[in-house]
Short mmCIF file of C-alpha atoms and ligand atoms in Angstrom, two decimals:
data_model
loop_
_atom_site.label_atom_id
_atom_site.label_comp_id
_atom_site.label_asym_id
_atom_site.label_seq_id
_atom_site.Cartn_x
_atom_site.Cartn_y
_atom_site.Cartn_z
CA UNK A 13 -16.50 -19.49 -8.49
CA UNK A 14 -14.06 -17.82 -6.15
CA UNK A 15 -14.94 -14.76 -4.10
CA UNK A 16 -12.63 -12.07 -2.75
CA UNK A 17 -13.91 -9.88 0.09
CA UNK A 18 -11.75 -6.87 0.94
CA UNK A 19 -12.22 -5.55 4.46
CA UNK A 20 -12.77 -9.21 5.23
CA UNK A 21 -12.01 -8.90 8.95
CA UNK A 22 -14.35 -5.91 9.31
CA UNK A 23 -17.96 -5.97 10.49
CA UNK A 24 -19.68 -6.38 7.12
CA UNK A 25 -16.88 -8.48 5.59
CA UNK A 26 -17.35 -11.13 8.27
CA UNK A 27 -21.15 -11.07 7.97
CA UNK A 28 -21.02 -11.25 4.16
CA UNK A 29 -18.65 -14.21 4.40
CA UNK A 30 -21.02 -15.96 6.83
CA UNK A 31 -23.85 -15.46 4.36
CA UNK A 32 -21.88 -16.60 1.27
CA UNK A 33 -20.87 -19.80 3.06
CA UNK A 34 -24.60 -20.63 3.18
CA UNK A 35 -25.88 -19.54 -0.28
CA UNK A 36 -26.42 -22.22 -2.90
CA UNK A 37 -24.35 -20.28 -5.44
CA UNK A 38 -23.88 -16.88 -7.08
CA UNK A 39 -24.62 -15.75 -10.65
CA UNK A 40 -21.58 -15.05 -12.82
CA UNK A 41 -21.37 -12.22 -15.40
CA UNK A 42 -23.39 -14.39 -17.85
CA UNK A 43 -26.17 -15.15 -15.36
CA UNK A 44 -24.97 -18.73 -14.76
CA UNK A 45 -25.28 -19.99 -11.17
CA UNK A 46 -21.94 -21.24 -9.83
CA UNK A 47 -21.07 -22.77 -6.46
CA UNK A 48 -18.77 -20.71 -4.26
CA UNK A 49 -15.69 -22.92 -3.95
CA UNK A 50 -13.45 -20.48 -2.07
CA UNK A 51 -13.75 -17.17 -0.23
CA UNK A 52 -10.57 -15.10 0.14
CA UNK A 53 -10.90 -12.74 3.09
CA UNK A 54 -8.53 -9.84 2.66
CA UNK A 55 -7.53 -7.28 5.25
CA UNK A 56 -4.43 -5.38 6.35
CA UNK A 57 -3.73 -8.03 8.96
CA UNK A 58 -5.03 -11.56 9.39
CA UNK A 59 -6.12 -12.84 12.80
CA UNK A 60 -3.74 -15.20 14.58
CA UNK A 61 -6.44 -17.70 15.50
CA UNK A 62 -9.03 -18.88 12.96
CA UNK A 63 -12.33 -18.57 14.80
CA UNK A 64 -15.87 -18.20 13.42
CA UNK A 65 -16.12 -17.83 9.64
CA UNK A 66 -12.33 -17.49 9.44
CA UNK A 67 -12.08 -21.15 10.47
CA UNK A 68 -14.22 -22.53 7.62
CA UNK A 69 -12.22 -24.74 5.24
CA UNK A 70 -13.49 -22.78 2.21
CA UNK A 71 -12.05 -19.56 3.66
CA UNK A 72 -8.54 -18.37 2.83
CA UNK A 73 -7.11 -15.46 4.83
CA UNK A 74 -4.81 -12.96 3.13
CA UNK A 75 -3.01 -9.90 4.42
CA UNK A 76 -3.10 -7.23 1.71
CA UNK A 77 -2.84 -3.46 1.91
CA UNK A 78 -4.99 -2.15 -0.93
CA UNK A 79 -2.97 1.08 -1.06
CA UNK A 80 -0.27 -1.01 -2.77
CA UNK A 81 -0.93 -1.64 -6.49
CA UNK A 82 1.56 -4.53 -6.43
CA UNK A 83 -0.25 -6.25 -3.57
CA UNK A 84 -3.61 -5.79 -5.34
CA UNK A 85 -2.30 -7.43 -8.51
CA UNK A 86 -0.76 -10.27 -6.52
CA UNK A 87 -4.10 -10.78 -4.76
CA UNK A 88 -5.98 -11.17 -8.04
CA UNK A 89 -3.23 -13.54 -9.16
CA UNK A 90 -4.33 -15.95 -6.42
CA UNK A 91 -7.45 -16.80 -8.45
CA UNK A 92 -6.64 -18.90 -11.54
CA UNK A 93 -7.60 -17.08 -14.74
CA UNK A 94 -9.88 -19.98 -15.75
CA UNK A 95 -11.97 -19.56 -12.57
CA UNK A 96 -14.94 -17.17 -12.31
CA UNK A 97 -14.25 -14.37 -9.82
CA UNK A 98 -16.46 -12.02 -7.83
CA UNK A 99 -14.89 -9.29 -5.74
CA UNK A 100 -16.81 -7.56 -2.97
CA UNK A 101 -14.86 -4.40 -2.14
CA UNK A 102 -15.60 -3.45 1.48
CA UNK A 103 -12.22 -2.20 2.71
CA UNK A 104 -12.08 1.45 3.58
CA UNK A 105 -11.64 4.12 6.20
CA UNK A 106 -14.81 5.47 7.72
CA UNK A 107 -16.30 8.95 7.59
CA UNK A 108 -14.82 10.34 10.83
CA UNK A 109 -11.30 9.13 10.02
CA UNK A 110 -11.44 10.38 6.41
CA UNK A 111 -12.71 13.78 7.53
CA UNK A 112 -9.91 14.13 10.07
CA UNK A 113 -7.17 12.75 7.79
CA UNK A 114 -7.82 13.87 4.21
CA UNK A 115 -4.72 12.13 2.82
CA UNK A 116 -5.59 8.81 4.43
CA UNK A 117 -9.16 9.04 3.08
CA UNK A 118 -7.85 9.56 -0.45
CA UNK A 119 -5.14 6.92 -0.17
CA UNK A 120 -7.34 4.07 1.06
CA UNK A 121 -10.80 4.87 -0.27
CA UNK A 122 -9.87 6.33 -3.63
CA UNK A 123 -6.38 5.07 -4.58
CA UNK A 124 -7.02 1.65 -3.00
CA UNK A 125 -10.22 1.18 -5.01
CA UNK A 126 -8.47 2.24 -8.19
CA UNK A 127 -5.68 -0.30 -7.59
CA UNK A 128 -8.25 -3.07 -7.21
CA UNK A 129 -10.11 -1.95 -10.34
CA UNK A 130 -6.83 -1.88 -12.26
CA UNK A 131 -5.91 -5.35 -11.00
CA UNK A 132 -9.29 -6.58 -12.29
CA UNK A 133 -8.64 -4.87 -15.60
CA UNK A 134 -5.22 -6.50 -15.94
CA UNK A 135 -6.78 -9.90 -15.21
CA UNK A 136 -9.46 -9.41 -17.89
CA UNK A 137 -6.93 -8.12 -20.41
CA UNK A 138 -4.84 -11.18 -19.63
CA UNK A 139 -7.67 -13.38 -20.96
CA UNK A 140 -9.80 -14.15 -17.88
CA UNK A 141 -13.60 -13.72 -17.85
CA UNK A 142 -14.76 -10.31 -16.58
CA UNK A 143 -15.01 -10.44 -12.79
CA UNK A 144 -18.02 -9.09 -10.96
CA UNK A 145 -17.09 -6.16 -8.72
CA UNK A 146 -19.45 -5.04 -5.97
CA UNK A 147 -18.45 -1.72 -4.47
CA UNK A 148 -19.77 -0.48 -1.12
CA UNK A 149 -20.47 3.23 -1.41
CA UNK A 150 -22.51 5.27 1.01
CA UNK A 151 -25.52 7.57 1.14
CA UNK A 152 -22.89 10.16 2.13
CA UNK A 153 -22.37 10.73 -1.63
CA UNK A 154 -25.43 12.94 -1.38
CA UNK A 155 -24.78 16.00 0.75
CA UNK A 156 -25.82 19.21 -0.85
CA UNK A 157 -28.32 17.11 -2.81
CA UNK A 158 -30.43 16.85 0.34
CA UNK A 159 -30.83 20.64 0.28
CA UNK A 160 -34.17 20.58 -1.51
CA UNK A 161 -36.49 20.08 1.45
CA UNK A 162 -39.51 17.85 1.04
CA UNK A 163 -38.19 15.89 -1.94
CA UNK A 164 -36.74 12.41 -1.56
CA UNK A 165 -33.24 11.87 -3.00
CA UNK A 166 -33.27 9.01 -5.52
CA UNK A 167 -30.82 6.77 -7.39
CA UNK A 168 -30.25 9.24 -10.22
CA UNK A 169 -29.91 12.46 -8.23
CA UNK A 170 -26.67 14.39 -8.57
CA UNK A 171 -23.97 13.25 -6.15
CA UNK A 172 -22.58 16.31 -4.33
CA UNK A 173 -21.00 15.05 -1.10
CA UNK A 174 -20.21 17.39 1.74
CA UNK A 175 -17.48 15.35 3.42
CA UNK A 176 -14.24 13.72 2.24
CA UNK A 177 -15.51 10.19 2.82
CA UNK A 178 -18.54 10.82 0.61
CA UNK A 179 -16.35 12.47 -2.02
CA UNK A 180 -14.05 9.43 -2.28
CA UNK A 181 -17.06 7.12 -2.57
CA UNK A 182 -18.61 9.34 -5.26
CA UNK A 183 -15.43 9.34 -7.36
CA UNK A 184 -15.19 5.54 -7.06
CA UNK A 185 -18.80 5.16 -8.20
CA UNK A 186 -17.86 6.92 -11.44
CA UNK A 187 -14.77 4.71 -11.81
CA UNK A 188 -16.90 1.57 -11.37
CA UNK A 189 -19.29 2.83 -14.08
CA UNK A 190 -16.48 3.50 -16.52
CA UNK A 191 -14.48 0.32 -15.88
CA UNK A 192 -17.76 -1.51 -16.57
CA UNK A 193 -18.49 0.47 -19.74
CA UNK A 194 -14.98 -0.36 -20.99
CA UNK A 195 -15.65 -4.07 -20.42
CA UNK A 196 -12.87 -4.49 -17.82
CA UNK A 197 -15.31 -5.85 -15.23
CA UNK A 198 -19.00 -6.10 -14.39
CA UNK A 199 -19.41 -3.53 -11.61
CA UNK A 200 -22.24 -2.64 -9.31
CA UNK A 201 -22.31 -0.08 -6.51
CA UNK A 202 -24.36 -0.36 -3.35
CA UNK A 203 -25.05 2.97 -1.62
CA UNK A 204 -25.26 1.86 1.98
CA UNK A 205 -27.23 3.56 4.71
CA UNK A 206 -25.76 3.29 8.23
CA UNK A 207 -25.92 -0.34 9.25
CA UNK A 208 -27.24 -0.96 12.75
CA UNK A 209 -26.68 -2.49 15.25
CA UNK A 210 -22.95 -2.92 14.76
CA UNK A 211 -21.32 -5.32 17.27
CA UNK A 212 -18.03 -4.66 19.10
CA UNK A 213 -16.61 -1.34 20.13
CA UNK A 214 -17.56 2.09 18.70
CA UNK A 215 -15.81 2.69 15.35
CA UNK A 216 -14.49 5.76 13.54
CA UNK A 217 -17.74 6.38 11.67
CA UNK A 218 -19.41 9.67 12.57
CA UNK A 219 -22.67 7.71 12.79
CA UNK A 220 -21.31 5.21 15.32
CA UNK A 221 -23.80 6.39 17.99
CA UNK A 222 -26.74 4.96 15.99
CA UNK A 223 -25.40 1.54 17.02
CA UNK A 224 -23.93 2.60 20.37
CA UNK A 225 -27.29 3.91 21.61
CA UNK A 226 -28.59 0.33 21.54
CA UNK A 227 -25.44 -1.76 22.00
CA UNK A 228 -23.90 -0.03 25.02
CA UNK A 229 -27.06 -0.08 27.21
CA UNK A 230 -27.58 -3.76 26.28
CA UNK A 231 -24.03 -4.43 27.50
CA UNK A 232 -24.83 -2.63 30.76
CA UNK A 233 -22.62 0.31 29.72
CA UNK A 234 -23.52 3.98 29.39
CA UNK A 235 -24.03 5.36 25.85
CA UNK A 236 -22.87 8.89 25.14
CA UNK A 237 -24.84 10.59 22.34
CA UNK A 238 -22.71 13.16 20.47
CA UNK A 239 -25.56 13.86 18.02
CA UNK A 240 -28.98 15.36 18.83
CA UNK A 241 -31.63 12.74 19.61
CA UNK A 242 -33.99 14.35 17.13
CA UNK A 243 -31.64 14.36 14.09
CA UNK A 244 -33.08 11.97 11.49
CA UNK A 245 -30.68 9.57 9.78
CA UNK A 246 -31.10 6.68 7.27
CA UNK A 247 -30.36 3.19 8.57
CA UNK A 248 -30.62 -0.44 7.56
CA UNK A 249 -30.32 -3.69 9.50
CA UNK A 250 -27.32 -5.98 9.20
CA UNK A 251 -29.39 -8.89 7.87
CA UNK A 252 -31.22 -6.77 5.27
CA UNK A 253 -27.95 -5.19 4.12
CA UNK A 254 -26.15 -8.49 3.61
CA UNK A 255 -29.11 -10.00 1.71
CA UNK A 256 -29.22 -6.92 -0.48
CA UNK A 257 -25.51 -7.02 -1.32
CA UNK A 258 -26.02 -10.57 -2.62
CA UNK A 259 -29.15 -9.54 -4.57
CA UNK A 260 -27.18 -6.66 -6.12
CA UNK A 261 -24.36 -9.04 -7.05
CA UNK A 262 -26.76 -11.41 -8.82
CA UNK A 263 -28.91 -8.73 -10.46
CA UNK A 264 -29.18 -8.57 -14.22
CA UNK A 265 -28.25 -4.94 -14.92
CA UNK A 266 -29.94 -3.17 -17.87
CA UNK A 267 -27.19 -3.30 -20.56
CA UNK A 268 -27.87 0.26 -21.76
CA UNK A 269 -27.62 1.83 -18.28
CA UNK A 270 -24.16 3.34 -17.72
CA UNK A 271 -24.90 4.07 -14.06
CA UNK A 272 -24.23 0.98 -11.93
CA UNK A 273 -25.28 2.44 -8.56
CA UNK A 274 -28.34 1.77 -6.43
CA UNK A 275 -29.50 3.32 -3.18
CA UNK A 276 -30.12 0.42 -0.83
CA UNK A 277 -33.37 0.11 1.13
CA UNK A 278 -33.29 2.23 4.26
CA UNK A 279 -35.54 3.81 6.84
CA UNK A 280 -35.20 7.17 8.55
CA UNK A 281 -34.79 7.05 12.29
CA UNK A 282 -33.66 9.23 15.18
CA UNK A 283 -31.66 8.27 18.25
CA UNK A 284 -34.78 8.87 20.35
CA UNK A 285 -36.76 6.34 18.24
CA UNK A 286 -34.00 3.80 18.84
CA UNK A 287 -34.13 4.45 22.59
CA UNK A 288 -37.92 3.97 22.53
CA UNK A 289 -37.61 0.71 20.56
CA UNK A 290 -34.90 -0.55 22.95
CA UNK A 291 -37.15 -0.01 25.97
CA UNK A 292 -39.98 -1.85 24.18
CA UNK A 293 -37.80 -4.84 23.27
CA UNK A 294 -36.32 -5.25 26.75
CA UNK A 295 -38.91 -6.47 29.28
CA UNK A 296 -39.78 -3.81 31.91
CA UNK A 297 -38.36 -5.95 34.74
CA UNK A 298 -34.93 -5.83 33.04
CA UNK A 299 -34.80 -2.06 32.30
CA UNK A 300 -32.71 -1.43 35.40
CA UNK A 301 -29.92 -3.60 33.94
CA UNK A 302 -29.53 -1.29 30.90
CA UNK A 303 -26.72 1.26 30.80
CA UNK A 304 -27.67 4.95 30.91
CA UNK A 305 -27.97 7.23 27.90
CA UNK A 306 -26.09 10.52 28.21
CA UNK A 307 -26.53 13.48 25.84
CA UNK A 308 -23.23 15.22 25.03
CA UNK A 309 -23.54 16.94 21.67
CA UNK A 310 -20.36 17.35 19.60
CA UNK A 311 -20.53 20.15 17.01
CA UNK A 312 -18.17 18.38 14.54
CA UNK A 313 -20.10 15.09 14.56
CA UNK A 314 -23.50 16.78 14.42
CA UNK A 315 -22.42 18.77 11.39
CA UNK A 316 -21.08 15.72 9.51
CA UNK A 317 -24.09 13.51 10.35
CA UNK A 318 -26.47 16.38 9.60
CA UNK A 319 -24.91 16.65 6.11
CA UNK A 320 -25.93 13.07 5.30
CA UNK A 321 -29.70 13.60 5.02
CA UNK A 322 -32.47 11.08 5.59
CA UNK A 323 -35.15 11.59 2.95
CA UNK A 324 -34.19 8.84 0.51
CA UNK A 325 -35.94 6.78 -2.15
CA UNK A 326 -34.64 3.55 -3.65
CA UNK A 327 -36.52 2.67 -6.84
CA UNK A 328 -33.75 0.49 -8.32
CA UNK A 329 -33.60 -1.57 -5.16
CA UNK A 330 -37.37 -2.07 -5.34
CA UNK A 331 -37.12 -3.15 -9.00
CA UNK A 332 -34.42 -5.65 -8.00
CA UNK A 333 -36.75 -6.92 -5.23
CA UNK A 334 -34.31 -6.11 -2.46
CA UNK A 335 -35.24 -6.90 1.13
CA UNK A 336 -36.94 -4.02 2.99
CA UNK A 337 -35.55 -2.80 6.32
CA UNK A 338 -37.58 -4.19 9.24
CA UNK A 339 -39.01 -2.01 12.02
CA UNK A 340 -36.60 -0.82 14.73
CA UNK A 341 -37.80 -3.35 17.32
CA UNK A 342 -36.99 -6.19 14.92
CA UNK A 343 -33.58 -4.66 14.16
CA UNK A 344 -32.76 -4.72 17.89
CA UNK A 345 -34.12 -8.26 18.34
CA UNK A 346 -31.94 -9.44 15.44
CA UNK A 347 -28.89 -7.83 17.05
CA UNK A 348 -29.61 -9.66 20.30
CA UNK A 349 -29.97 -12.97 18.42
CA UNK A 350 -26.87 -12.54 16.24
CA UNK A 351 -24.43 -10.64 18.43
CA UNK A 352 -25.93 -10.52 21.92
CA UNK A 353 -23.29 -12.65 23.73
CA UNK A 354 -22.36 -9.78 26.02
CA UNK A 355 -25.93 -8.66 26.59
CA UNK A 356 -27.06 -8.22 30.19
CA UNK A 357 -30.71 -8.97 29.27
CA UNK A 358 -32.38 -12.23 28.19
CA UNK A 359 -32.32 -13.09 24.49
CA UNK A 360 -32.83 -15.66 21.72
CA UNK A 361 -29.73 -16.89 19.85
CA UNK A 362 -28.81 -16.90 16.13
CA UNK A 363 -29.71 -20.14 14.36
CA UNK A 364 -26.51 -21.67 12.99
CA UNK A 365 -26.53 -23.80 9.83
N1 NAD B 426 -21.17 -0.15 8.32
C1 NAD B 426 -21.84 0.90 7.84
O1 NAD B 426 -22.75 1.43 8.51
C2 NAD B 426 -21.53 1.44 6.47
C3 NAD B 426 -22.34 2.47 5.94
C4 NAD B 426 -22.03 2.98 4.69
C5 NAD B 426 -20.97 2.44 3.95
N2 NAD B 426 -20.22 1.45 4.49
C6 NAD B 426 -19.09 0.93 3.73
O2 NAD B 426 -19.09 -0.49 3.80
C7 NAD B 426 -17.75 -0.99 3.85
C8 NAD B 426 -17.59 -1.97 5.02
O3 NAD B 426 -17.95 -1.30 6.23
P1 NAD B 426 -17.68 -1.97 7.67
O4 NAD B 426 -18.67 -1.39 8.58
O5 NAD B 426 -17.55 -3.43 7.54
O6 NAD B 426 -16.26 -1.32 8.00
P2 NAD B 426 -15.11 -1.87 8.99
O7 NAD B 426 -14.36 -0.67 9.44
O8 NAD B 426 -15.69 -2.77 10.01
O9 NAD B 426 -14.22 -2.73 8.01
C9 NAD B 426 -13.39 -2.14 7.06
C10 NAD B 426 -12.14 -3.00 6.97
O10 NAD B 426 -11.29 -2.43 5.97
C11 NAD B 426 -9.96 -2.71 6.38
N3 NAD B 426 -9.01 -1.81 5.72
C12 NAD B 426 -8.81 -0.51 5.99
N4 NAD B 426 -7.80 -0.04 5.26
C13 NAD B 426 -7.35 -1.09 4.51
C14 NAD B 426 -6.31 -1.24 3.57
N5 NAD B 426 -5.50 -0.22 3.26
N6 NAD B 426 -6.15 -2.45 2.98
C15 NAD B 426 -6.94 -3.49 3.30
N7 NAD B 426 -7.94 -3.41 4.20
C16 NAD B 426 -8.13 -2.22 4.81
C17 NAD B 426 -9.98 -2.49 7.89
O11 NAD B 426 -8.87 -3.13 8.52
C18 NAD B 426 -11.33 -3.06 8.28
O12 NAD B 426 -11.23 -4.39 8.75
C19 NAD B 426 -16.85 0.25 3.94
O13 NAD B 426 -16.30 0.51 2.67
C20 NAD B 426 -17.78 1.36 4.34
O14 NAD B 426 -17.34 2.60 3.84
C21 NAD B 426 -20.47 0.93 5.74
#
């Protein structure tokens, strides 16, 4: 089996690739376990030097702009029609960028997804086996849906996003359902909570501070919080998220169910709870090394994050036996193990295979 990961140089693309290089196979559309022989990592640009997962001999790097239908078709053409194919579609622009630039949000998140779906369709209609297509949506598809206080929002609740990012994801969820119903591909949609703790620099997601509040102090830098410390938000850990994307890929989907989406396991948390967990994880004698936390609320970001809600349920994920999200202390310890190279405090390291 060959795997394509779009957004392959992004945070989750790299982590998914790392995980797929270690699995003992993936299930194809007929439930048959196949070894992963190649992983094609796709992004707008490819890195000059092949470090980390990019350097693995099974990994092929491709520069593709998914806003080009021609480039999407050519990408699918790189996998021989006799080979099983799974495509994990992770490329996209994040919530802050899509809210500020409506046209860009539509072009990449909506048109780009459609071009990939159409390229899959053309491949199937050309005689290849239906590819599996795992789409990364977001809990931002619910917006107004969170309005009914006291009731958890579940897999089958109406999707009424309140930002452009969530709208593009919601439209793509419906496309994935219908391309599956038509037999063009075998699609599944993961509705992701915010994944913490993201390594690297802050990104264009409105929820970036839910990682920054932990990451920056651990790097000895100050963290600025543009969102109120008490605002609850749904999060998952990087390790749980990656495991659950693979479980969703392999899941046997009820054949009569037109909806191919599942809320992924998540837990509500506030920035203050993350601060508390950080100070518990770091030994007291090292607290002075941590960067400061500065409150500087931004009305735009608070409004967008506040429209995402936090009272979620995830029955389909439970039925599929997805991995639960660990407690916040464990989430921070995992970040230190996996990505803590720049940390100013002591830490354990990730076990490498
Ligand atoms: N990380 C999260 O907390 C989170 C939460 C909810 C949903 N998601 C979704 O998961 C997916 C992956 O998230 P991530 O955190 O890895 O994002 P990321 O920003 O780290 O990676 C996205 C990648 O997509 C690439 N990309 C953007 N436009 C492209 C184009 N036109 N053609 C090809 N590639 C393009 C970018 O270069 C980038 O490397 C996204 O679709 C995102 O919407 C992520």
